[in-house]
Every structure is written in C-alpha cells, then in structure tokens.
Amino acid sequence: MLCDMRNFKFFFLFFLFPLFLLAKAPDLTNKDVHVILNQIFREHAKYKELDEKIAQRALHLFIEELDLAKVYFTHDEVMRFLKPSKELTRKVVHEFKNKEYKTFFTICALMAQAIKRKEEFSKALKAKHLPNLVQVEEFKNMEFAKNTVCLLERQLRLKGLQYQAMKKLDEDLQDKYLERVEKYERNFEEQILEKDEKKRSNFVYSNILKAVAASLDAHTHYLTPQEATQFMIQVQGKVFGIGAQLQDDLNGLTITKIMKGGPCEKHGSIHLKDRIVAVDKEPIVGWSILDAVALIRGEKGKSVQLTIIRKDKDKKEQKLDVEIIRDEIVIEEIRLEKEQIPFGDGVIGYFRLHSFYEDLKTSSAKDIEKGIKEMQKKNLHGVILDLRDNSGGLLPSAIDVTSLFIRKGVVVSMKDNDGKIMHFRNLNAQVAYLGPLIVLVNKLSASGSEIVAQALQDYGRALIVGETSFGKGTAQMFTLDGSATGKVNPKGEFKVTKGVYYTVSGKSPQLVGVKPDIEMLGITNALELSEEFSKYPLENDQIQDHFDDELADIPFFQRQRLKEMYKIGRQKKEDLFAQYLDTLKTNQKVRTEKDQDYQAFLKALKNNDENYELKMRDFQKEEAVALLKDFIFMQQFRSTKAA
C-alpha cells in the first residue's frame, strides 16, 4: 500500500476556515467572562492581569479566529485593531475592568458585514473560471487583502484550491467533500449572523475568552463544554457513549466503525454504514457533528434512542428505532499498543504510548508494567518506548512511566512565577525494568513525552532516537478533573500554564526540545510544528541540577524522616550507552545509506516533493529495533570477553 506526501498537507485545507469555532457556545454573561478571566490570571505563571500588551494580543487573536484564511476582511477594515493605538488598547483594558466588551462586539458587527459582502462575491465567482495550480503556501502567513478586488481574487483562488483537493479524492466522495466544506462555512457564518441577541452574545463571549486566554502563552486555553469533553477523550482515551465511530455525511451520521466490546457490538442491531438521523426523537440532519455527538453521549447506564436508516440488499432504505444503553468506552488505539518482537532466545518489547492517561481502573504506567511482566516470562532482552506523536497528558502519569525505569530520585521539577521550585520524585526503589531501553521521539512528542525522554536521558537510562522533540516545557492546570465522572462545567473549562518544568539535569525542553542521541528523520520533520512556531511561547531557562537531591523543598521535620529512607536505592547517573554510542552511530549510517527507500524518502523530504510516494515502512521504528539489537550484541560480547 502506498500513500503520498500530499496527504500530510491536505489537512491544511480544513484550517482555512475557522472550523474550531463550530463548537456550540455555552450560555455566558459579561460577568461570567470577567470571573473566568480572573481565575485564569490568578493561576497563570507569568501574567496576573489584563494589560495593554495582552489587550493588543487579544484583539489580534480574536480577528484571527474569525478570519483565519483572510477571506472576509480587507486590510483597512481591521488594521486599526491589529495595530491598535495606545488609546484603543487602554479603552479595551478599561472595558474589561468594567465587564464591557464593546470593541469585540464592534469587530463581530464588521464581520457580519463582511459575510454579507462575501455572499455577493459568491454570485460573481460562479461566472469565473477557477484557477489551476494554486499552492497551499499562498495561504500561509498572508496579509489581509488590500482592497475588495484583491479579496475577490483570493476567494476565487481558495475555491480553486478546494477544487484541486476534491479532484484527488475518489469520484464518489468529491461532491460530499465540497458540500461538507460549504456546510462548515455556512454553520460558522450563521453564528455571526444569528438574529437571537443572546445566542450571538454567547458566541462573542466564548471567543473573547479564547482570545484572551491564548494571549497569555501558547498553551493557555479556554474550552467550551464540547471542546473540554473532546480534550479529555483525547487525553484519557475513553468516553461514555455507544461505542461507534461516526462520519458526517450531510444527511446524517454514518457509522464507520463499531468498537469491540462496546454497547453497539453487544446490542447487535447496529450495523456498519447505518445512518443515524435522529437521537431521542430529535432530528440531527444538518446539525454540526459536535452537537449531534454530544446528544448521543451521556451518563453511563442511561439509554439513548437512535433512529437509523439502513439500506437492504435491494438498496431500499428502511427506518429503524434502536435503544442503546450507554457505557464507558476505552479507545485502546489512542492509549497503548504493545508488540513482542522475536530476538534470539527471547523478545524485544515494543510499547507505543499515545498519551499519558490515568483513571480509576488503570493508567499508562500500570498498562506498560503489565506488558513488561508478560514479556519477561518470554526472556525480555530490551524495550523500545515509542513516544512519537504523543503530545502529553497527565503529569502524574508521565512521572509514573519514568519511574518504571529508574530507582529513587527527582523526575521533574516545576518553577512557578514566584520562583518557587517543586520537585516531583520517584520514591520507589522497585523498578519494573532496568535493562536496555530506547525511547523514540519525533517533532510531535511534547510535554509529558519530553519529561520522560529527557529524564531517562539525564540519568543515562535510555538512548533517545528520532528527531528533536516539540519543545513544550510548560506545565498546565486543567479545571476538569480527569479521574472524575466526566462532569463538565456548563460555562466551559480552561487549562492554564502554571510554570516551567525541568528534568533532573536542570534543563528544560521549553523551546529547544529533547535532542536525540541518534538522529533518525521521519515524516514529521517536514512539518513547521514546534513550540518555536507557536504564538507567545514562554522563554527557556535552566536551574541547578538535582542529581544530589537534598529534599530542600520539603518541610524540615518531614525532610528529616524522609532522608534515611530516600538515600537507600537512589538512582545514580549511568553511562550505559556512552561507550557504544560511536559504534551505534556508525552502524546506523551504514544501514541507512544502503537503504534505497530511506534515501529516496530523505531526498523527497529535503526537496519538499509532494509527488513522492511514501513506502509504508516505519523507518524510525525499524532503526530503533536494529540499534537495540546492536547494543545487546555488543553488551553480550563485552560480558563474554570479560568472563
């Protein structure tokens, strides 16, 4: 099977329209906005109040959220907000202090006019030929159109780009693609043009919260209830629902996958390609998929009635009402994958961890430890911990995963805005695994992944292979408790940056990432995705190392009691791989230079060749396995020679 590198850019099209604004805005008042923002400022690591700098950033982000592709506004219409005068920024600060947000409502009123103008342009566009060979790069980092003539041309080129994307799809999907884009665009615009003043205000208020929160740093965010629910699903890999994956097909939600062991499979009367058209007698055709899915999900043990359309053998449609009892669904494929790779008289254990999760039943560390114990019965020679594309999750879970491979000691430290440093330690001398260990990372390994990789690298416990990681060295507090029953605040939730974290060496991956011991480039290396590309990142700095941990952050009397216990079974800094590193790099160089597929991939990566067909091989994983085998052989040879 083949795929091409164009697929990795294809996703960009869906960011040309502000699809993230399609989440339903909660019921908010001006007082709610004031309360939530005060809570965010109180917890933030750096900024404690809305000043003129934050006001300027908020105006910029608010406009960007409304017109990400810059196809609605002209330069002159928004420049006074994007480069506001001192007078305007002071006015915005004053409005916030008085729970007034007139400037943002003014921008939304301008946006409503721009939408109506775009509707007029659409009529003119129908009479024009679509341009060919439009490049995605045209829509990156662009300025607002100088005038309406340029704006019309930009909208025409965007239509041309969408048409080009459509032509790459199978013929039976082409019409649906354009209809889906038009639907998202229409749903978004309807929120701006909403005649109900209360609903329109909810939309403005929720996006004021988004803009101000995002103005503080790259990882502070306000989330609507729907977004908060989806965020926890991604982190925890579980949801309370019916156990099916759905696709918006405009005339309903089509079931594309039935999850093993879930309510739909147990019920037995839901089939693949069934189309859900109503939930609890409420028609959902025309709804956003977020709103429809929110209605399907619900409390564990409660029933939901689905009205489905199914085609029989003669392709005649029949309507059925099916009642399903909701249950907890654990989405294993976004938690952990395990594999036993045969090697000599035993196995190499491979663990692909997608996020750092923890709930009342299990956690990342428990699941990995269970897998290690199973593999140790088959003579476990080495372990590969694959953290590629793992963007983080729960901090305690990341600490616990690190603690599987080290004895007692500092795992990570966090410094808040007062300069106070807290240390998070492993206090357990019992280790799940102390043998050869490789950690795989790429540009999308972030946050918790970087804590684990850098801590294990600091202690010399693991060889880091892959690409320089994302560079997110900040820790966030999320107002929704991940171990709770999933109750979301109807006003929304937020996550806020509390501080910068450092591993035991005193280094922080903030902005710089974790550097691999052996570089092995992959597909993510071509992406302009890392902390340095994000808006308003916090700076990088360094603290003193804590290999010799004196427990200075612990109160005196507790410290005295803990000291005796803590000094037994401490993790020392090792150099397990250092003596073999040059040989391992040489072996890797020889292998990759002989690998014609990999060399062709590197060439395409360097030349940004969109027509290159990427072989369905995981080069990074293959090399990690080869490196681990090399190391085990060299280690065994050294032991035999010494004996």
XYZ file of C-alpha atoms in Angstrom:
643
model
C 0.000 0.000 0.000
C 1.236 3.486 -0.850
C 0.432 6.977 0.310
C 1.853 10.287 -0.878
C 3.325 13.257 0.934
C 0.480 15.466 -0.280
C -1.731 13.809 2.319
C 0.328 15.443 5.034
C -0.526 18.883 3.645
C -4.096 18.051 2.773
C -5.235 18.637 6.363
C -4.272 22.312 5.994
C -7.343 22.968 3.901
C -9.597 22.369 6.855
C -7.801 25.092 8.787
C -8.502 27.666 6.105
C -11.910 28.130 7.699
C -12.276 28.537 11.469
C -13.844 25.113 11.984
C -12.861 25.088 15.645
C -15.454 27.810 16.207
C -18.231 25.372 15.311
C -18.315 24.075 18.885
C -21.562 25.308 20.426
C -21.027 28.375 22.594
C -22.219 27.927 26.196
C -24.665 30.232 27.953
C -22.442 33.109 29.118
C -22.880 36.609 30.521
C -20.445 39.514 30.723
C -19.995 38.682 34.422
C -19.106 35.058 33.556
C -16.377 36.307 31.222
C -14.974 38.507 33.987
C -14.978 35.685 36.566
C -13.357 33.103 34.257
C -10.636 35.512 33.108
C -9.819 36.467 36.702
C -9.435 32.772 37.541
C -7.078 32.280 34.597
C -4.943 35.308 35.507
C -4.779 34.229 39.157
C -3.311 30.841 38.185
C -1.025 31.884 35.313
C 2.746 31.530 35.662
C 3.583 34.986 34.300
C 0.658 37.324 33.653
C -1.590 38.396 36.525
C -3.837 40.972 34.885
C -5.027 42.137 31.516
C -2.690 44.943 30.495
C -2.209 46.797 27.222
C 0.109 44.134 25.783
C -2.435 41.360 26.437
C -5.239 43.567 25.099
C -3.332 44.053 21.833
C -2.679 40.319 21.515
C -6.336 39.537 22.285
C -7.584 41.834 19.528
C -5.201 40.190 17.060
C -6.234 36.647 18.038
C -9.948 37.479 18.080
C -9.744 38.658 14.459
C -7.568 35.690 13.516
C -10.143 33.286 14.979
C -12.869 34.908 12.904
C -10.913 35.157 9.646
C -8.028 32.695 9.727
C -7.782 32.420 5.933
C -8.168 36.190 5.498
C -11.023 35.842 3.029
C -13.571 38.098 4.771
C -11.853 41.316 5.891
C -9.772 43.805 3.933
C -6.618 45.410 5.314
C -8.211 48.794 6.042
C -11.158 47.254 7.898
C -9.071 45.506 10.559
C -5.708 47.272 10.719
C -6.821 49.644 13.489
C -7.481 46.533 15.635
C -4.387 44.591 14.586
C -2.101 47.565 15.251
C -4.166 49.422 17.817
C -3.324 52.859 19.100
C -2.496 53.431 22.770
C -5.917 54.971 23.104
C -7.661 51.834 21.796
C -5.675 49.371 23.939
C -6.371 51.478 27.034
C -10.044 51.524 26.061
C -10.062 47.708 25.807
C -8.374 47.368 29.209
C -10.961 49.769 30.674
C -13.794 47.753 29.087
C -12.535 44.538 30.657
C -12.283 46.109 34.094
C -15.887 47.288 33.740
C -17.120 43.943 32.344
C -17.777 45.604 28.985
C -16.534 44.245 25.676
C -17.828 46.777 23.161
C -14.726 46.680 20.942
C -15.118 42.936 20.341
C -18.806 43.300 19.523
C -17.825 46.025 17.046
C -15.439 43.605 15.318
C -18.207 40.984 15.110
C -20.539 43.565 13.566
C -17.880 44.251 10.929
C -17.577 40.511 10.374
C -21.328 40.276 9.739
C -20.997 42.930 7.025
C -18.027 41.077 5.534
C -20.052 37.838 5.385
C -22.865 39.580 3.506
C -20.311 41.030 1.091
C -18.849 37.553 0.594
C -22.314 36.253 -0.271
C -22.473 38.870 -3.046
C -18.996 37.845 -4.193
C -20.137 34.227 -4.414
C -22.537 35.147 -7.181
C -19.702 36.780 -9.126
C -17.409 33.792 -8.544
C -19.835 31.407 -10.249
C -19.248 33.198 -13.534
C -15.458 32.946 -13.303
C -13.140 30.096 -14.238
C -11.331 28.549 -11.298
C -7.533 28.975 -11.383
C -5.251 25.951 -11.717
C -2.124 25.027 -9.758
C -3.000 27.003 -6.629
C -0.446 26.319 -3.861
C -1.317 25.836 -0.191
C 1.679 28.033 0.645
C -0.204 31.033 -0.774
C -2.498 30.929 2.265
C 0.272 30.712 4.871
C 1.375 33.884 6.662
C -0.516 36.058 4.196
C -1.563 39.647 4.807
C -5.145 40.891 4.578
C -6.245 41.850 1.079
C -5.523 45.466 0.133
C -8.999 46.048 -1.314
C -12.182 44.260 -2.365
C -10.776 43.448 -5.829
C -7.871 41.548 -4.217
C -10.306 39.957 -1.769
C -12.457 38.620 -4.616
C -9.345 37.184 -6.294
C -8.305 35.480 -3.038
C -11.709 33.874 -2.615
C -11.507 32.643 -6.213
C -8.087 31.091 -5.574
C -9.356 29.456 -2.392
C -12.180 27.882 -4.394
C -9.586 26.689 -6.882
C -7.531 25.130 -4.085
C -10.592 23.359 -2.699
C -11.441 22.072 -6.184
C -7.882 20.739 -6.593
C -8.191 18.915 -3.240
C -11.541 17.494 -4.299
C -10.115 16.055 -7.532
C -7.614 13.987 -5.513
C -10.465 12.132 -3.808
C -12.355 9.128 -5.139
C -15.096 10.190 -7.527
C -17.925 9.157 -5.198
C -16.503 11.403 -2.425
C -15.916 14.541 -4.466
C -19.381 16.070 -4.206
C -19.584 15.283 -0.497
C -16.256 16.995 0.139
C -17.414 20.293 -1.370
C -20.799 20.009 0.344
C -19.086 19.421 3.690
C -16.811 22.448 3.264
C -19.816 24.587 2.334
C -21.746 23.253 5.331
C -18.978 24.119 7.787
C -18.627 27.556 6.242
C -22.391 28.128 6.388
C -22.683 26.944 10.008
C -19.854 29.238 11.049
C -21.329 32.259 9.283
C -24.762 31.610 10.770
C -23.311 32.061 14.259
C -22.089 35.553 13.301
C -25.400 36.446 11.634
C -27.520 34.970 14.453
C -30.625 37.103 14.970
C -31.114 35.955 18.558
C -29.114 38.519 20.566
C -28.448 36.119 23.452
C -27.054 33.383 21.188
C -24.956 35.917 19.303
C -23.590 37.251 22.605
C -22.717 33.707 23.730
C -20.649 33.303 20.578
C -18.826 36.600 21.110
C -18.209 35.964 24.817
C -16.812 32.466 24.275
C -14.421 33.773 21.637
C -13.333 36.676 23.827
C -12.390 34.059 26.422
C -10.500 32.070 23.783
C -8.626 35.120 22.507
C -7.583 36.454 25.910
C -6.553 33.028 27.246
C -4.456 32.309 24.152
C -2.836 35.749 24.515
C -1.023 34.675 27.693
C 1.023 31.873 26.130
C 0.791 29.076 23.579
C -0.846 26.540 25.929
C -3.368 28.503 27.977
C -6.826 27.918 26.512
C -10.482 28.387 27.267
C -12.575 25.422 26.126
C -16.316 25.259 25.536
C -18.033 22.278 27.220
C -17.907 20.286 23.966
C -14.222 21.056 23.455
C -13.411 20.180 27.073
C -15.143 16.827 26.691
C -13.237 16.101 23.485
C -9.961 17.163 25.099
C -10.413 14.652 27.946
C -11.298 11.908 25.476
C -8.001 12.525 23.692
C -6.029 12.526 26.963
C -7.769 9.633 28.696
C -8.709 7.559 25.672
C -12.202 6.901 26.976
C -15.726 8.196 26.535
C -19.250 7.429 27.766
C -21.323 6.617 24.721
C -22.447 3.927 22.287
C -19.084 2.599 21.079
C -19.132 3.669 17.422
C -17.137 5.982 15.190
C -19.248 8.344 13.126
C -18.812 10.346 9.945
C -20.820 13.401 8.965
C -22.408 12.583 5.607
C -24.654 15.672 5.460
C -27.819 13.545 5.507
C -26.975 12.062 8.919
C -24.090 10.439 10.778
C -22.834 7.244 9.156
C -21.386 4.510 11.392
C -17.881 3.774 10.092
C -16.601 1.580 12.938
C -18.144 -0.437 15.759
C -15.811 -0.708 18.746
C -15.077 -4.130 20.139
C -16.891 -4.809 23.397
C -18.878 -1.576 23.215
C -22.658 -1.105 23.579
C -23.312 -1.205 19.810
C -21.482 -4.512 19.390
C -23.194 -6.012 22.457
C -26.599 -4.862 21.255
C -26.033 -6.475 17.858
C -28.641 -4.495 15.927
C -26.365 -1.646 14.763
C -24.501 -2.291 11.511
C -21.700 -0.592 9.651
C -22.970 2.047 7.180
C -26.164 2.583 9.203
C -27.025 6.274 9.134
C -28.224 7.996 12.310
C -30.821 10.668 11.510
C -32.350 11.319 14.949
C -31.370 10.965 18.603
C -34.117 10.563 21.214
C -36.628 11.653 18.548
C -34.612 14.825 17.881
C -33.670 15.133 14.160
C -29.925 15.774 13.762
C -29.639 16.135 9.987
C -27.980 19.481 9.324
C -26.501 19.679 12.827
C -22.774 20.046 13.373
C -21.206 16.689 14.207
C -20.105 18.095 17.592
C -23.677 18.909 18.608
C -25.008 15.560 17.370
C -22.297 13.537 19.131
C -22.878 15.488 22.357
C -26.511 14.347 22.238
C -25.528 10.706 21.654
C -23.043 10.665 24.535
C -24.248 10.763 28.103
C -24.278 9.188 31.513
C -23.191 5.566 31.864
C -26.152 3.211 32.199
C -28.650 5.614 30.640
C -30.350 4.695 27.380
C -30.385 6.647 24.138
C -32.762 6.025 21.230
C -31.228 6.178 17.759
C -33.301 6.499 14.613
C -31.289 4.905 11.821
C -31.635 4.495 8.077
C -30.387 1.206 6.642
C -30.232 0.004 3.068
C -31.332 -3.577 2.443
C -29.968 -5.932 -0.209
C -32.056 -4.197 -2.852
C -30.687 -0.817 -1.705
C -34.102 0.192 -0.414
C -33.970 2.333 2.709
C -35.710 1.279 5.895
C -36.077 3.277 9.118
C -35.420 1.651 12.489
C -35.517 2.866 16.101
C -32.858 1.259 18.288
C -32.358 1.797 22.017
C -28.755 1.531 23.270
C -27.535 1.627 26.874
C -24.544 3.964 27.145
C -21.359 2.624 28.697
C -17.717 3.568 29.194
C -15.725 3.043 26.028
C -11.959 2.707 26.302
C -10.386 3.608 22.962
C -7.354 1.329 23.118
C -5.809 2.573 19.893
C -5.325 6.056 21.390
C -3.837 4.645 24.603
C -1.195 1.958 24.204
C -0.034 -0.507 21.558
C 2.180 -3.460 22.514
C 4.253 -5.807 20.381
C 6.668 -8.651 21.086
C 9.476 -8.678 18.529
C 11.285 -12.053 18.379
C 15.001 -11.796 19.097
C 17.407 -14.677 19.813
C 16.057 -16.826 22.600
C 13.575 -14.172 23.705
C 11.841 -10.966 22.667
C 12.211 -7.209 22.398
C 9.269 -5.366 23.917
C 7.774 -2.532 21.883
C 5.354 -0.074 23.548
C 3.712 2.729 21.528
C 2.239 5.127 24.090
C -0.174 7.661 22.575
C -0.919 9.713 25.708
C -0.314 9.764 29.446
C -3.643 8.657 30.879
C -4.975 7.653 34.275
C -8.421 6.753 35.537
C -9.957 4.796 38.394
C -9.181 1.466 36.688
C -5.771 1.822 35.103
C -3.018 4.159 33.895
C -0.211 4.397 31.340
C 2.344 3.107 33.847
C 0.205 0.196 35.021
C -0.511 -0.943 31.458
C 3.166 -0.727 30.433
C 4.287 -2.524 33.604
C 1.756 -5.277 32.956
C 3.122 -5.678 29.415
C 6.725 -5.792 30.673
C 5.879 -8.518 33.183
C 4.184 -10.584 30.471
C 7.227 -10.239 28.203
C 9.721 -11.004 30.961
C 8.268 -14.516 31.068
C 9.492 -14.883 27.467
C 13.025 -13.604 28.213
C 12.859 -9.854 27.604
C 16.149 -8.639 26.071
C 15.291 -4.962 25.592
C 12.485 -2.388 25.478
C 11.530 0.310 22.982
C 9.253 3.025 24.361
C 7.747 4.840 21.373
C 6.577 8.352 22.292
C 6.238 9.672 18.736
C 3.166 11.857 18.213
C 2.491 11.695 21.970
C 1.592 15.267 22.897
C 1.434 14.628 26.620
C -1.419 14.164 29.047
C -1.445 13.925 32.828
C 1.772 14.923 34.643
C 1.497 12.264 37.416
C 1.141 9.609 34.724
C 4.313 10.821 32.935
C 6.199 10.687 36.244
C 4.937 7.149 36.902
C 6.026 5.974 33.429
C 9.525 7.382 34.022
C 9.602 5.656 37.405
C 9.197 2.261 35.740
C 12.793 2.576 34.526
C 14.648 4.404 37.331
C 15.162 3.995 41.064
C 14.501 6.772 43.591
C 15.221 10.318 42.518
C 13.922 13.558 41.051
C 11.969 13.043 37.826
C 10.823 16.578 37.106
C 10.829 19.982 38.812
C 8.463 22.903 38.269
C 9.121 26.597 38.905
C 6.172 28.936 39.342
C 6.023 32.693 38.747
C 7.338 33.400 42.271
C 10.477 31.378 41.551
C 9.403 28.627 43.931
C 10.633 25.211 42.781
C 8.724 21.997 43.469
C 10.317 18.614 42.842
C 8.364 15.545 41.755
C 10.203 12.380 42.733
C 10.106 8.665 42.339
C 10.183 7.332 45.905
C 10.006 3.667 44.960
C 13.246 1.689 44.682
C 11.430 -1.172 42.975
C 11.928 -0.868 39.210
C 9.834 -2.608 36.566
C 12.725 -2.817 34.112
C 16.446 -1.933 34.281
C 17.651 -3.464 31.000
C 18.484 -1.885 27.604
C 15.999 0.835 26.737
C 15.441 3.016 23.652
C 12.983 5.919 23.592
C 11.664 7.024 20.180
C 10.646 10.684 19.765
C 9.697 12.988 16.906
C 8.660 16.615 16.382
C 5.194 15.855 17.745
C 6.476 14.357 21.015
C 5.622 17.054 23.542
C 5.180 17.896 27.198
C 4.857 14.617 29.160
C 6.767 12.790 26.421
C 9.619 15.239 26.795
C 9.652 14.821 30.566
C 10.005 11.047 30.196
C 12.564 11.145 27.367
C 14.774 13.855 28.891
C 14.671 12.416 32.422
C 15.716 8.964 31.165
C 18.401 10.617 29.020
C 19.640 12.662 32.013
C 20.083 9.543 34.122
C 21.720 7.685 31.222
C 18.983 5.059 31.360
C 17.845 5.314 27.754
C 19.134 6.010 24.274
C 16.969 8.657 22.603
C 16.377 8.022 18.885
C 14.461 10.080 16.315
C 14.034 13.831 15.883
C 14.315 16.824 18.189
C 11.019 16.915 20.062
C 8.367 19.652 20.067
C 9.851 21.844 22.794
C 6.937 22.279 25.220
C 8.462 22.730 28.668
C 5.472 24.243 30.444
C 3.009 22.557 32.776
C -0.716 23.309 32.705
C -3.528 23.023 35.210
C -6.824 21.822 33.749
C -10.004 22.683 35.644
C -11.708 19.431 34.650
C -10.579 16.511 36.821
C -9.619 13.668 34.505
C -10.345 10.963 37.101
C -13.832 12.218 37.822
C -17.039 11.038 36.187
C -16.713 13.461 33.315
C -18.924 16.306 34.623
C -18.101 19.387 32.583
C -18.810 22.923 33.758
C -21.674 24.252 31.574
C -19.820 27.578 31.385
C -16.733 25.836 29.949
C -13.333 24.823 31.293
C -9.828 26.173 30.950
C -6.254 24.993 31.080
C -3.657 27.468 32.221
C 0.136 27.423 32.277
C 1.250 27.213 35.923
C 5.008 27.071 35.391
C 8.046 25.790 33.510
C 9.336 22.284 34.158
C 12.886 20.952 34.268
C 14.242 17.441 34.450
C 16.905 16.296 36.934
C 19.752 17.877 34.906
C 18.163 21.296 35.432
C 17.431 21.634 31.710
C 14.015 22.484 30.339
C 12.862 21.377 26.879
C 10.951 24.676 26.554
C 11.504 25.984 23.005
C 14.571 23.740 22.399
C 13.101 20.231 22.702
C 14.832 16.988 23.633
C 17.826 16.314 21.382
C 18.137 12.666 20.234
C 21.364 10.768 20.870
C 20.961 9.306 17.381
C 19.024 11.287 14.800
C 16.649 9.411 12.524
C 14.409 11.681 10.478
C 10.760 10.870 9.843
C 7.792 12.422 8.090
C 7.068 14.928 10.888
C 10.442 16.564 10.341
C 8.943 18.353 7.308
C 6.223 19.982 9.390
C 6.529 23.517 10.719
C 5.166 22.362 14.048
C 7.050 23.048 17.260
C 6.950 25.438 20.174
C 9.081 27.982 18.308
C 6.315 28.335 15.689
C 3.605 28.903 18.302
C 2.340 32.298 19.413
C 3.697 33.863 22.577
C 5.768 30.959 23.978
C 7.428 31.377 27.370
C 11.226 31.689 27.415
C 13.690 28.855 28.043
C 15.891 28.856 31.105
C 17.786 26.434 33.329
C 18.047 25.664 37.039
C 20.643 23.812 39.115
C 20.751 20.044 38.592
C 19.313 17.816 41.317
C 21.169 14.529 40.943
C 22.269 15.131 44.571
C 18.814 15.814 45.936
C 18.805 17.260 49.466
C 14.976 17.391 49.675
C 15.253 21.161 50.165
C 11.663 21.815 49.081
C 10.222 19.563 51.818
C 9.414 20.992 55.302
C 12.191 20.378 57.843
C 10.605 17.730 60.078
C 9.250 15.722 57.137
C 12.648 16.036 55.461
C 14.457 14.503 58.423
C 12.109 11.499 58.484
C 12.325 11.030 54.709
C 16.110 11.376 54.352
C 17.060 7.958 55.719
C 14.524 6.134 53.593
C 15.284 8.231 50.490
C 19.041 7.647 50.392
C 18.615 3.859 50.034
C 18.091 2.741 46.431
C 18.832 6.109 44.787
C 19.172 6.265 41.023
C 22.707 7.148 40.003
C 23.688 8.786 36.744
C 24.713 5.994 34.360
C 26.670 5.887 31.098
C 25.209 2.644 29.825
C 25.207 3.676 26.151
C 28.109 6.158 26.104
C 30.875 3.644 25.370
C 28.918 2.169 22.468
C 27.467 5.381 21.011
C 30.059 5.951 18.250
C 29.723 2.360 17.015
C 25.929 2.585 17.104
C 26.021 5.789 15.031
C 28.374 4.180 12.513
C 26.113 1.136 12.172
C 23.099 3.369 11.669
C 24.901 5.397 8.997
C 25.880 2.249 7.077
C 22.364 0.805 7.240
C 20.521 3.970 6.215
C 22.916 4.793 3.369
C 22.296 1.336 1.886
C 18.522 1.621 2.291
C 17.328 2.948 -1.079
C 13.785 3.550 0.185
C 15.018 5.671 3.066
C 17.421 7.636 0.879
C 14.606 8.357 -1.571
C 12.476 9.476 1.375
C 15.214 11.834 2.645
C 15.577 13.328 -0.822
C 11.827 13.938 -1.076
C 11.838 15.426 2.414
C 14.684 17.800 1.541
C 13.107 18.868 -1.752
C 9.589 19.045 -0.320
C 8.461 16.723 -3.100
C 4.679 16.381 -2.889
C 4.594 13.704 -5.603
C 6.867 11.285 -3.728
C 5.060 8.049 -2.848
C 5.968 7.171 0.729
C 6.567 3.453 1.243
C 4.518 2.120 4.116
C 7.581 1.401 6.204
C 8.272 2.795 9.625
C 11.925 3.696 9.133
C 12.349 5.102 12.631
C 10.934 2.028 14.334
C 12.981 -0.316 12.133
C 16.184 1.542 13.014
C 15.324 1.641 16.728
C 14.965 -2.157 16.679
C 18.264 -2.521 14.787
C 20.082 -0.204 17.209
C 18.749 -2.064 20.218
C 19.860 -5.389 18.747
C 23.313 -3.916 18.042
C 23.600 -2.706 21.616
C 22.505 -6.026 23.096
C 25.023 -7.891 20.917
C 27.846 -5.528 21.909
C 26.931 -5.711 25.564
C 26.803 -9.511 25.488
C 30.109 -9.677 23.596
C 31.764 -7.415 26.177
C 30.426 -9.561 29.020
C 31.626 -12.771 27.361
C 35.059 -11.274 26.688
C 35.350 -10.063 30.296
C 34.418 -13.522 31.581
